[in-house]
Coordinates of C-alpha atoms in Angstrom, one line a residue:
M1 CA 4.5 18.1 1.8
E2 CA 6.3 19.1 5.0
F3 CA 4.8 16.0 6.8
N4 CA 5.8 13.6 4.0
L5 CA 9.4 14.9 4.0
K6 CA 9.6 14.6 7.8
I7 CA 8.1 11.1 8.0
R8 CA 10.4 9.7 5.3
A9 CA 13.4 11.0 7.1
N10 CA 12.2 9.4 10.3
F11 CA 11.5 6.1 8.5
K12 CA 15.1 5.9 7.4
K13 CA 16.6 6.2 10.9
T14 CA 14.0 4.1 12.8
V15 CA 13.5 0.4 13.2
R16 CA 10.2 -0.2 14.8
A17 CA 10.3 -3.9 15.2
R18 CA 12.2 -7.0 14.1
M19 CA 10.0 -10.0 13.3
G20 CA 9.0 -12.4 10.6
I21 CA 6.1 -12.1 8.1
W22 CA 3.7 -14.5 9.8
E23 CA 4.3 -12.8 13.2
A24 CA 3.5 -9.5 11.5
V25 CA 0.3 -11.0 10.1
E26 CA -0.8 -12.1 13.5
M27 CA 0.2 -8.7 15.0
L28 CA -1.9 -6.9 12.4
D29 CA -5.0 -8.9 13.4
T30 CA -5.4 -6.6 16.4
L31 CA -6.2 -3.6 14.2
V32 CA -9.6 -2.4 13.1
D33 CA -9.3 -0.2 9.9
D34 CA -11.8 2.6 10.3
S35 CA -11.5 3.5 6.6
D36 CA -12.7 0.0 5.4
P37 CA -16.5 -0.1 5.1
D38 CA -16.8 -3.4 3.3
T39 CA -17.1 -6.2 5.9
S40 CA -16.5 -7.1 9.4
V41 CA -13.8 -9.6 8.7
S42 CA -10.5 -9.3 10.6
Q43 CA -7.3 -8.2 9.1
I44 CA -5.9 -11.8 9.0
E45 CA -9.0 -13.1 7.3
H46 CA -8.8 -10.4 4.7
L47 CA -5.2 -11.1 3.9
L48 CA -5.9 -14.8 3.7
Q49 CA -9.0 -14.4 1.6
T50 CA -7.1 -12.2 -0.8
A51 CA -4.2 -14.7 -1.1
E52 CA -6.6 -17.7 -1.4
A53 CA -8.6 -16.0 -4.2
I54 CA -5.4 -15.4 -6.1
R55 CA -4.3 -19.0 -5.5
R56 CA -7.7 -20.4 -6.7
D57 CA -7.3 -18.5 -10.0
G58 CA -3.9 -20.2 -10.5
K59 CA -1.8 -17.1 -10.2
P60 CA 1.9 -17.4 -9.5
E61 CA 3.2 -17.9 -6.0
W62 CA 4.7 -14.4 -5.9
M63 CA 1.3 -12.9 -6.5
Q64 CA -0.3 -15.1 -3.8
V65 CA 2.3 -13.9 -1.2
A66 CA 1.8 -10.3 -2.4
G67 CA -1.9 -10.8 -1.5
L68 CA -0.9 -12.2 1.9
V69 CA 1.3 -9.2 2.8
H70 CA -0.2 -6.3 1.0
D71 CA -1.8 -4.6 4.0
L72 CA 1.0 -5.3 6.5
G73 CA 2.0 -1.6 6.3
K74 CA -1.0 -0.9 8.5
L75 CA 1.3 -2.0 11.4
L76 CA 2.3 1.6 11.3
Y77 CA -0.7 2.4 13.4
L78 CA 0.5 0.0 16.1
F79 CA 4.0 1.4 15.9
G80 CA 2.8 4.9 17.0
S81 CA 1.5 6.8 14.0
E82 CA -0.3 10.1 14.5
G83 CA -3.6 8.3 13.8
Q84 CA -5.2 6.3 11.1
W85 CA -5.2 9.3 8.8
D86 CA -1.5 8.7 8.0
V87 CA -1.8 4.9 7.7
V88 CA -5.0 3.9 5.9
G89 CA -7.2 5.3 3.1
D90 CA -6.5 6.3 -0.5
T91 CA -3.1 7.7 -1.5
F92 CA -2.3 10.7 -3.8
V93 CA 0.6 12.8 -5.0
V94 CA 1.9 15.6 -2.8
G95 CA 4.0 18.5 -4.0
C96 CA 1.5 19.5 -6.7
K97 CA -2.1 20.5 -7.0
F98 CA -4.5 18.1 -5.2
S99 CA -6.4 16.2 -7.9
D100 CA -10.2 16.5 -7.8
K101 CA -10.2 12.7 -8.3
I102 CA -9.1 12.2 -4.7
I103 CA -12.0 11.1 -2.5
Y104 CA -13.4 14.0 -0.5
P105 CA -11.3 16.7 -2.3
E106 CA -13.0 19.4 -0.3
T107 CA -11.2 18.3 2.8
F108 CA -8.0 19.8 1.4
E109 CA -9.3 23.3 2.0
G110 CA -7.6 23.2 5.4
N111 CA -4.3 22.1 4.1
P112 CA -1.7 24.9 3.7
D113 CA -0.3 23.3 0.5
I114 CA -3.5 24.3 -1.3
R115 CA -2.3 28.0 -1.0
D116 CA 1.4 27.4 -1.6
P117 CA 2.7 29.2 -4.7
V118 CA 4.4 26.0 -5.9
Y119 CA 2.5 23.1 -4.4
S120 CA -0.8 24.4 -5.6
T121 CA 0.2 24.4 -9.3
E122 CA -0.5 21.6 -11.8
Y123 CA 3.0 20.3 -11.9
G124 CA 4.3 21.6 -8.6
V125 CA 7.8 20.5 -7.9
Y126 CA 7.7 17.9 -10.8
Q127 CA 8.5 17.9 -14.5
A128 CA 6.0 16.7 -17.1
H129 CA 5.9 12.9 -17.5
C130 CA 8.6 12.5 -14.9
G131 CA 7.2 9.1 -13.9
L132 CA 5.8 7.8 -10.6
D133 CA 9.3 6.8 -9.4
N134 CA 10.0 10.5 -9.3
V135 CA 6.9 11.8 -7.4
M136 CA 6.1 11.6 -3.7
L137 CA 3.0 9.8 -2.7
S138 CA 1.2 10.6 0.5
W139 CA 2.6 8.5 3.3
G140 CA 0.5 5.5 4.4
H141 CA 0.6 1.7 4.7
D142 CA 1.3 1.2 0.9
E143 CA 4.3 3.4 0.8
Y144 CA 5.7 2.2 4.1
L145 CA 5.4 -1.5 3.2
Y146 CA 7.0 -0.9 -0.2
H147 CA 10.0 0.7 1.4
V148 CA 10.3 -2.1 4.0
L149 CA 10.1 -4.9 1.5
K150 CA 11.9 -3.6 -1.6
N151 CA 15.3 -4.5 0.0
Q152 CA 14.2 -7.3 2.3
S153 CA 12.5 -9.7 -0.1
T154 CA 12.9 -11.4 -3.5
L155 CA 9.5 -10.2 -4.7
P156 CA 9.4 -9.3 -8.4
E157 CA 8.8 -5.8 -9.5
D158 CA 5.2 -6.4 -10.3
A159 CA 4.5 -7.5 -6.7
L160 CA 6.1 -4.4 -5.4
H161 CA 3.9 -2.3 -7.7
M162 CA 0.8 -4.1 -6.3
I163 CA 1.9 -3.3 -2.8
R164 CA 2.9 0.3 -3.4
Y165 CA 0.0 1.5 -5.5
H166 CA -3.0 -0.6 -4.5
S167 CA -4.6 2.4 -2.6
F168 CA -3.6 4.9 -5.3
Y169 CA -7.2 5.0 -6.6
P170 CA -7.0 8.5 -8.1
W171 CA -4.5 7.1 -10.6
H172 CA -5.3 3.4 -11.2
R173 CA -9.2 3.8 -11.1
E174 CA -9.9 7.5 -11.9
G175 CA -7.1 8.2 -14.4
A176 CA -5.6 11.2 -12.6
Y177 CA -1.9 12.3 -12.9
Q178 CA -1.6 11.5 -16.6
H179 CA 0.6 14.7 -16.9
L180 CA 3.1 13.1 -14.5
T181 CA 3.2 9.5 -15.5
N182 CA 5.2 8.1 -18.4
A183 CA 5.4 4.9 -20.5
N184 CA 7.3 3.1 -17.7
D185 CA 4.3 3.4 -15.4
Q186 CA 2.1 1.3 -17.7
R187 CA 3.5 -2.0 -16.4
A188 CA 2.8 -0.8 -12.8
L189 CA -0.8 0.1 -13.9
Q190 CA -1.4 -3.3 -15.4
A191 CA -0.1 -5.0 -12.3
V192 CA -2.2 -3.0 -9.9
R193 CA -5.4 -3.5 -12.0
A194 CA -4.7 -7.2 -12.1
F195 CA -4.4 -7.3 -8.3
N196 CA -7.1 -4.8 -7.2
P197 CA -10.2 -7.1 -7.8
Y198 CA -8.7 -9.6 -5.4
D199 CA -8.3 -6.9 -2.7
L200 CA -11.8 -5.6 -3.1
Y201 CA -13.9 -8.5 -4.1
S202 CA -12.4 -11.3 -2.1
K203 CA -13.8 -9.6 1.0
S204 CA -16.7 -11.7 2.5
D205 CA -17.9 -12.9 5.8
D206 CA -17.0 -16.5 5.0
P207 CA -14.4 -17.5 7.5
V208 CA -11.0 -18.8 6.7
D209 CA -9.0 -20.9 9.1
P210 CA -5.5 -19.4 9.6
E211 CA -4.2 -22.5 11.3
V212 CA -5.2 -24.7 8.4
L213 CA -3.6 -22.4 5.8
K214 CA -0.6 -21.5 7.9
P215 CA 1.7 -24.4 6.7
Y216 CA 1.1 -23.5 3.0
Y217 CA 1.8 -19.8 3.5
H218 CA 4.8 -20.5 5.7
G219 CA 6.3 -22.2 2.7
L220 CA 5.7 -19.3 0.5
I221 CA 7.0 -16.8 3.0
E222 CA 10.3 -18.8 3.2
K223 CA 10.7 -18.5 -0.5
F224 CA 10.4 -14.7 -0.7
F225 CA 11.4 -13.3 2.7
P226 CA 14.2 -13.7 5.3
A227 CA 13.3 -15.1 8.7
I228 CA 13.4 -11.7 10.3
I229 CA 12.5 -8.4 8.8
E230 CA 13.3 -4.9 10.1
W231 CA 10.1 -2.9 10.3

């Protein structure tokens, strides 16, 4: 909880870079995500494979572009994060008892929050069914990108849900945190579940050609984003 409060305060007062979306995609391509065991494809290939799978299924342009950008928050690692641990991997709620649905729950034994008289309780600092908008998720590439784009894009709410919650597996796959969510979160859950198969199952070793696809996605980027974004 202490780390998450500190990192959010730092986010609000720091601009790490100023660049457009495609430039960010190319910059991300230098990263190797140690938490992703699925394939050996590069970051740009994964983004384009995700977007292309969504496009092939005739989904709307906003969802295609959400697929293209959904992992750009991993730029945090290149901007000087403390490591990959605070950038990639699954996300979870902080400020209350760690769910046993989080992957490797035993690793929280070394976290002081597990012995905190408030943070270790079922509800922690929250009220019953307060809704996800009122809880703090662990900082990582999802949360970072959501905060970058929510005021610097014309993406619809469902796209922002896909970006913010796609690594929140304890909730959208394992059904955790039902005591904190409310009816308003059902739309977010539907959006994330619609998106998640494209993130997971579009991964393959079949190459895509960024230069061939670049003109199409440049057009989409221009529809939803300004030329320069503050990261």
